Amino acid sequence: MNITGWYALYLREIWIFKKRLFKLSYVLSSMVTPIIYLLTFGLGLGQGMGYDGYLAFLLPGLVMMSGMNNAYTWVCSSINIGRLMHKSFQMHLMAPVTSKAILIAHLFSGITKGAFGMFLILVVGIFFIQESLFYSPFWVAMVLNLTLFSALGIIVGIIVKSHEETATWSNFIMTPMAFFSGTFFPIDHYPTIIKWIIYCTPLTHANILARKTLWDEQAWISCVILLCYTIILVGIANYRIKTYSE
Amino acid sequence: MIKVEKLYHSYGTKEVLKDINFEVKAGEVFGLLGPNGMGKTTTIKILTGLTHQTSGSALICGMSVMEHPLEVKRLFRTLTQENTLDRDLSVEENLYIWAMLYGIDSPSSIISEILNKMELSDHAKAFPSKLSGGQQRRLMLARTMMDDPKVLFLDEPSLGLDPQIRRAMWENIREIKAKGSAILLTTHYIEEAEQLCDRVGILYQGRIMALDTPSALIHALGEWSCVWFDEKGKEVISHVLSHQEAQTIAQRQMGEVIVRKTTLEDVFLNLTGRAIA
């Protein structure tokens, strides 16, 4: 597998990301929404509903949701703005690098940027939670979650015909998934039919796996489902880059 | 170095390239001359692998662009019409990423050398948005000049540049040519084609209407032109081979007749029935 050149593209993404990070407004705005969720749902609603350890339930979900949003949004924006506005994506396609190198660069940059978003939530959440929440299933869920949503970001970034079109994907897929996939409430609370629909989304399984303390049967099932999603989406993303034609 | 044979391309039902054939040799500048929307950029996109042609072949150094994309991409560099610089990276960083992408060894020394050459050394740490349009264009050309490419695609290289900067860019292009690169240039500036191109292909509505050296195309039409207005006020142009013939025509006409040298613009007008710009 020839992936020469992936590091140049990855470095480019990270340099651009780093420059945005130095703007305080970026870091603060990335943290605002999850902190609001943490405070309103965790400290407000959760305690009012009488859940014991609701914050311990909520935090892994918020971390996964934040990782999903960050990985997807950063990769999708980078590709579709580069493709439709700056034409830098086309310059990368004209460079002597394989589609796999471009794929790996964007996957790794999505993982890095998404992990940073997750880290911010963890830093805030850790103040509220005393016990350790993060066992090995959590880290596996994190890697698979970041990889598959980075791949989705690549696919959407390539197929949208305008920057505005990405909002449609966010509004109809990402936002409902963030709210319904067991981030805030256990999915058992939903009616059966809805529960089965929700059970099909990757974020649901990222949330299930992230909350596991050991590798029981349900953890393995969620892990396999996440792995399948990852393989399929990475495969489609690679195909989209490889067959890109204007 | 570049060979295009029986190239056809359609976007949906719209046929944008019809039976395109040409060849560009090492050390030659070949110009595709034509107004916007006639298929010049599409031809470059096919040759750079960005667009997959409907039929026909596009070869670079004997290798098919479609079948050996990676090998072919190592051989060419492209200057696009659009500003493709990374806005969030400095001038230096833009060049560094490019050097890494193209596997250029010891990029730091090459970067400082090329910045000097393009008179951008003082702007090494600046962001592209702080540069003038001409400087941004020079930076884009600098990227393509970091190593000596075998093939160079220049899509409207001096688009939007003022005459002075345009001439400086022409000098840079001549330098690249002198090193033996095969250069395919698209333009709708007649002067650019006359100044730079060893041969031109006149592209109109997806077809190459004529292909030869600028002087041969002009000679075939007639090296001298007489321009006058008929009784209805319509412009009439007559092309003749010699200045003497032109003078004879001028003397025969009643009103004012301008006698001047024929240009590629006349060739274009004669072939297509419309002005290039």
Tab-separated table of N, CA and C in Angstrom, chain B residues 37-131:
chain	number	residue	atom	x	y	z
B	37	GLY	N	-14.849	28.966	-21.487
B	37	GLY	CA	-15.923	27.998	-21.698
B	37	GLY	C	-15.795	27.195	-22.977
B	38	MET	N	-14.613	27.163	-23.575
B	38	MET	CA	-14.450	26.427	-24.835
B	38	MET	C	-13.761	25.074	-24.656
B	39	GLY	N	-13.366	24.761	-23.407
B	39	GLY	CA	-12.788	23.440	-23.144
B	39	GLY	C	-11.303	23.449	-22.800
B	40	LYS	N	-10.727	24.636	-22.627
B	40	LYS	CA	-9.289	24.698	-22.326
B	40	LYS	C	-8.992	24.077	-20.957
B	41	THR	N	-9.733	24.523	-19.945
B	41	THR	CA	-9.485	24.015	-18.589
B	41	THR	C	-9.829	22.535	-18.493
B	42	THR	N	-10.889	22.122	-19.190
B	42	THR	CA	-11.261	20.693	-19.168
B	42	THR	C	-10.111	19.846	-19.722
B	43	THR	N	-9.457	20.335	-20.780
B	43	THR	CA	-8.327	19.592	-21.352
B	43	THR	C	-7.230	19.416	-20.297
B	44	ILE	N	-6.937	20.497	-19.570
B	44	ILE	CA	-5.901	20.400	-18.524
B	44	ILE	C	-6.355	19.471	-17.396
B	45	LYS	N	-7.633	19.574	-17.043
B	45	LYS	CA	-8.135	18.703	-15.964
B	45	LYS	C	-8.012	17.227	-16.359
B	46	ILE	N	-8.233	16.919	-17.620
B	46	ILE	CA	-8.095	15.530	-18.077
B	46	ILE	C	-6.622	15.109	-18.015
B	47	LEU	N	-5.745	15.996	-18.452
B	47	LEU	CA	-4.318	15.664	-18.462
B	47	LEU	C	-3.744	15.548	-17.051
B	48	THR	N	-4.379	16.189	-16.091
B	48	THR	CA	-3.872	16.100	-14.710
B	48	THR	C	-4.630	15.054	-13.886
B	49	GLY	N	-5.558	14.355	-14.525
B	49	GLY	CA	-6.269	13.264	-13.856
B	49	GLY	C	-7.450	13.714	-13.016
B	50	LEU	N	-7.771	14.983	-13.067
B	50	LEU	CA	-8.862	15.502	-12.239
B	50	LEU	C	-10.229	15.222	-12.868
B	51	THR	N	-10.228	15.096	-14.175
B	51	THR	CA	-11.463	14.752	-14.885
B	51	THR	C	-11.178	13.520	-15.735
B	52	HIS	N	-12.108	12.570	-15.696
B	52	HIS	CA	-11.928	11.360	-16.503
B	52	HIS	C	-12.625	11.554	-17.838
B	53	GLN	N	-11.863	11.488	-18.920
B	53	GLN	CA	-12.420	11.754	-20.245
B	53	GLN	C	-13.461	10.724	-20.656
B	54	THR	N	-14.339	11.138	-21.563
B	54	THR	CA	-15.356	10.219	-22.074
B	54	THR	C	-14.684	9.190	-22.990
B	55	SER	N	-13.808	9.635	-23.880
B	55	SER	CA	-13.032	8.699	-24.698
B	55	SER	C	-11.770	9.383	-25.210
B	56	GLY	N	-10.900	8.581	-25.781
B	56	GLY	CA	-9.642	9.112	-26.299
B	56	GLY	C	-8.513	8.914	-25.307
B	57	SER	N	-7.316	9.290	-25.716
B	57	SER	CA	-6.189	9.062	-24.810
B	57	SER	C	-5.431	10.345	-24.493
B	58	ALA	N	-4.950	10.381	-23.251
B	58	ALA	CA	-4.121	11.493	-22.774
B	58	ALA	C	-2.864	10.863	-22.203
B	59	LEU	N	-1.728	11.150	-22.831
B	59	LEU	CA	-0.470	10.532	-22.407
B	59	LEU	C	0.529	11.590	-21.963
B	60	ILE	N	1.273	11.256	-20.910
B	60	ILE	CA	2.382	12.114	-20.484
B	60	ILE	C	3.622	11.237	-20.419
B	61	CYS	N	4.630	11.625	-21.139
B	61	CYS	CA	5.853	10.823	-21.272
B	61	CYS	C	5.516	9.373	-21.639
B	62	GLY	N	4.572	9.207	-22.509
B	62	GLY	CA	4.199	7.886	-23.007
B	62	GLY	C	3.292	7.087	-22.088
B	63	MET	N	2.958	7.645	-20.919
B	63	MET	CA	2.114	6.895	-19.974
B	63	MET	C	0.711	7.482	-19.934
B	64	SER	N	-0.261	6.583	-19.897
B	64	SER	CA	-1.650	7.029	-19.855
B	64	SER	C	-1.967	7.646	-18.489
B	65	VAL	N	-2.595	8.805	-18.525
B	65	VAL	CA	-2.960	9.492	-17.271
B	65	VAL	C	-3.941	8.638	-16.468
B	66	MET	N	-4.839	7.979	-17.172
B	66	MET	CA	-5.864	7.161	-16.499
B	66	MET	C	-5.261	5.881	-15.907
B	67	GLU	N	-4.332	5.266	-16.662
B	67	GLU	CA	-3.816	3.958	-16.234
B	67	GLU	C	-2.642	4.038	-15.265
B	68	HIS	N	-1.855	5.112	-15.350
B	68	HIS	CA	-0.690	5.238	-14.450
B	68	HIS	C	-0.722	6.589	-13.738
B	69	PRO	N	-1.780	6.842	-12.977
B	69	PRO	CA	-1.922	8.188	-12.404
B	69	PRO	C	-0.759	8.620	-11.525
B	70	LEU	N	-0.284	7.707	-10.684
B	70	LEU	CA	0.761	8.096	-9.729
B	70	LEU	C	2.077	8.425	-10.440
B	71	GLU	N	2.461	7.578	-11.388
B	71	GLU	CA	3.715	7.798	-12.129
B	71	GLU	C	3.636	9.111	-12.908
B	72	VAL	N	2.478	9.359	-13.505
B	72	VAL	CA	2.285	10.559	-14.316
B	72	VAL	C	2.315	11.817	-13.433
B	73	LYS	N	1.684	11.724	-12.263
B	73	LYS	CA	1.606	12.895	-11.385
B	73	LYS	C	2.983	13.329	-10.883
B	74	ARG	N	3.925	12.391	-10.860
B	74	ARG	CA	5.288	12.760	-10.436
B	74	ARG	C	5.965	13.640	-11.477
B	75	LEU	N	5.467	13.601	-12.702
B	75	LEU	CA	6.149	14.288	-13.807
B	75	LEU	C	5.673	15.714	-14.046
B	76	PHE	N	4.467	16.040	-13.618
B	76	PHE	CA	3.964	17.374	-13.946
B	76	PHE	C	3.688	18.232	-12.713
B	77	ARG	N	3.630	19.522	-12.948
B	77	ARG	CA	3.184	20.487	-11.946
B	77	ARG	C	2.105	21.330	-12.617
B	78	THR	N	1.227	21.897	-11.804
B	78	THR	CA	0.104	22.644	-12.375
B	78	THR	C	-0.045	24.008	-11.707
B	79	LEU	N	-0.261	25.000	-12.526
B	79	LEU	CA	-0.656	26.319	-12.020
B	79	LEU	C	-2.101	26.518	-12.477
B	80	THR	N	-2.997	26.536	-11.514
B	80	THR	CA	-4.414	26.630	-11.875
B	80	THR	C	-4.851	28.098	-12.003
B	81	GLN	N	-6.002	28.255	-12.610
B	81	GLN	CA	-6.597	29.599	-12.738
B	81	GLN	C	-6.904	30.187	-11.370
B	82	GLU	N	-7.463	29.319	-10.508
B	82	GLU	CA	-7.905	29.781	-9.190
B	82	GLU	C	-6.726	29.878	-8.235
B	83	ASN	N	-6.885	30.730	-7.233
B	83	ASN	CA	-5.885	30.835	-6.184
B	83	ASN	C	-6.049	29.637	-5.248
B	84	THR	N	-5.115	28.689	-5.331
B	84	THR	CA	-5.215	27.471	-4.519
B	84	THR	C	-4.264	27.492	-3.324
B	85	LEU	N	-3.761	28.659	-2.987
B	85	LEU	CA	-2.865	28.743	-1.827
B	85	LEU	C	-3.656	28.473	-0.548
B	86	ASP	N	-2.962	27.918	0.447
B	86	ASP	CA	-3.619	27.716	1.741
B	86	ASP	C	-3.625	29.035	2.488
B	87	ARG	N	-4.815	29.590	2.686
B	87	ARG	CA	-4.949	30.920	3.302
B	87	ARG	C	-4.475	30.948	4.742
B	88	ASP	N	-4.553	29.803	5.426
B	88	ASP	CA	-4.199	29.767	6.848
B	88	ASP	C	-2.724	29.471	7.079
B	89	LEU	N	-1.986	29.260	6.010
B	89	LEU	CA	-0.560	28.971	6.154
B	89	LEU	C	0.257	30.120	5.576
B	90	SER	N	1.427	30.341	6.163
B	90	SER	CA	2.288	31.420	5.662
B	90	SER	C	2.867	31.038	4.296
B	91	VAL	N	3.505	32.010	3.678
B	91	VAL	CA	4.138	31.781	2.372
B	91	VAL	C	5.101	30.597	2.464
B	92	GLU	N	5.944	30.643	3.499
B	92	GLU	CA	6.948	29.593	3.703
B	92	GLU	C	6.291	28.226	3.935
B	93	GLU	N	5.246	28.228	4.771
B	93	GLU	CA	4.568	26.968	5.078
B	93	GLU	C	3.882	26.393	3.840
B	94	ASN	N	3.322	27.277	3.011
B	94	ASN	CA	2.713	26.826	1.760
B	94	ASN	C	3.734	26.068	0.914
B	95	LEU	N	4.937	26.632	0.822
B	95	LEU	CA	5.972	25.995	0.006
B	95	LEU	C	6.466	24.704	0.658
B	96	TYR	N	6.535	24.719	1.985
B	96	TYR	CA	7.039	23.546	2.695
B	96	TYR	C	6.112	22.335	2.497
B	97	ILE	N	4.813	22.580	2.639
B	97	ILE	CA	3.840	21.484	2.457
B	97	ILE	C	3.920	20.960	1.028
B	98	TRP	N	4.029	21.885	0.079
B	98	TRP	CA	4.123	21.500	-1.337
B	98	TRP	C	5.364	20.626	-1.567
B	99	ALA	N	6.497	21.063	-0.975
B	99	ALA	CA	7.743	20.312	-1.143
B	99	ALA	C	7.609	18.904	-0.574
B	100	MET	N	6.967	18.801	0.583
B	100	MET	CA	6.775	17.475	1.191
B	100	MET	C	5.882	16.607	0.320
B	101	LEU	N	4.847	17.228	-0.213
B	101	LEU	CA	3.872	16.509	-1.037
B	101	LEU	C	4.519	15.940	-2.299
B	102	TYR	N	5.484	16.684	-2.825
B	102	TYR	CA	6.147	16.252	-4.059
B	102	TYR	C	7.474	15.553	-3.786
B	103	GLY	N	7.735	15.272	-2.513
B	103	GLY	CA	8.931	14.514	-2.151
B	103	GLY	C	10.227	15.227	-2.506
B	104	ILE	N	10.240	16.562	-2.352
B	104	ILE	CA	11.447	17.328	-2.682
B	104	ILE	C	12.410	17.284	-1.489
B	105	ASP	N	13.644	16.852	-1.751
B	105	ASP	CA	14.629	16.739	-0.677
B	105	ASP	C	15.141	18.116	-0.254
B	106	SER	N	15.605	18.176	0.977
B	106	SER	CA	16.098	19.412	1.627
B	106	SER	C	15.306	20.650	1.190
B	107	PRO	N	14.035	20.679	1.563
B	107	PRO	CA	13.169	21.764	1.105
B	107	PRO	C	13.576	23.154	1.605
B	108	SER	N	14.163	23.233	2.812
B	108	SER	CA	14.452	24.562	3.384
B	108	SER	C	15.320	25.412	2.472
B	109	SER	N	16.404	24.821	1.958
B	109	SER	CA	17.305	25.615	1.104
B	109	SER	C	16.621	25.960	-0.216
B	110	ILE	N	15.834	25.027	-0.733
B	110	ILE	CA	15.131	25.295	-2.003
B	110	ILE	C	14.094	26.395	-1.806
B	111	ILE	N	13.430	26.362	-0.641
B	111	ILE	CA	12.406	27.380	-0.364
B	111	ILE	C	13.043	28.773	-0.312
B	112	SER	N	14.165	28.885	0.401
B	112	SER	CA	14.761	30.230	0.499
B	112	SER	C	15.278	30.683	-0.869
B	113	GLU	N	15.778	29.744	-1.649
B	113	GLU	CA	16.265	30.070	-2.999
B	113	GLU	C	15.115	30.553	-3.889
B	114	ILE	N	14.017	29.846	-3.843
B	114	ILE	CA	12.891	30.180	-4.732
B	114	ILE	C	12.218	31.491	-4.274
B	115	LEU	N	12.194	31.702	-2.951
B	115	LEU	CA	11.608	32.958	-2.452
B	115	LEU	C	12.438	34.152	-2.917
B	116	ASN	N	13.750	33.969	-2.902
B	116	ASN	CA	14.656	35.012	-3.406
B	116	ASN	C	14.400	35.292	-4.871
B	117	LYS	N	14.340	34.226	-5.617
B	117	LYS	CA	14.167	34.322	-7.065
B	117	LYS	C	12.855	35.028	-7.434
B	118	MET	N	11.822	34.732	-6.661
B	118	MET	CA	10.505	35.309	-6.963
B	118	MET	C	10.268	36.623	-6.202
B	119	GLU	N	11.324	37.115	-5.560
B	119	GLU	CA	11.262	38.368	-4.793
B	119	GLU	C	10.161	38.342	-3.733
B	120	LEU	N	10.117	37.214	-3.027
B	120	LEU	CA	9.119	37.071	-1.968
B	120	LEU	C	9.764	36.847	-0.590
B	121	SER	N	11.085	36.970	-0.546
B	121	SER	CA	11.804	36.678	0.712
B	121	SER	C	11.294	37.505	1.882
B	122	ASP	N	10.948	38.749	1.612
B	122	ASP	CA	10.474	39.620	2.697
B	122	ASP	C	9.097	39.215	3.206
B	123	HIS	N	8.439	38.366	2.452
B	123	HIS	CA	7.073	37.982	2.829
B	123	HIS	C	6.984	36.525	3.296
B	124	ALA	N	8.133	35.936	3.614
B	124	ALA	CA	8.153	34.501	3.942
B	124	ALA	C	7.187	34.137	5.069
B	125	LYS	N	7.053	35.016	6.050
B	125	LYS	CA	6.198	34.694	7.207
B	125	LYS	C	4.772	35.239	7.033
B	126	ALA	N	4.556	35.949	5.930
B	126	ALA	CA	3.223	36.561	5.730
B	126	ALA	C	2.206	35.530	5.247
B	127	PHE	N	0.949	35.830	5.495
B	127	PHE	CA	-0.120	34.977	4.985
B	127	PHE	C	-0.481	35.442	3.568
B	128	PRO	N	-0.946	34.549	2.714
B	128	PRO	CA	-1.260	34.934	1.335
B	128	PRO	C	-2.189	36.141	1.231
B	129	SER	N	-3.111	36.272	2.195
B	129	SER	CA	-4.063	37.386	2.122
B	129	SER	C	-3.358	38.748	2.232
B	130	LYS	N	-2.145	38.756	2.774
B	130	LYS	CA	-1.400	40.017	2.908
B	130	LYS	C	-0.586	40.336	1.647
B	131	LEU	N	-0.588	39.427	0.688
B	131	LEU	CA	0.171	39.653	-0.546
B	131	LEU	C	-0.733	40.267	-1.612
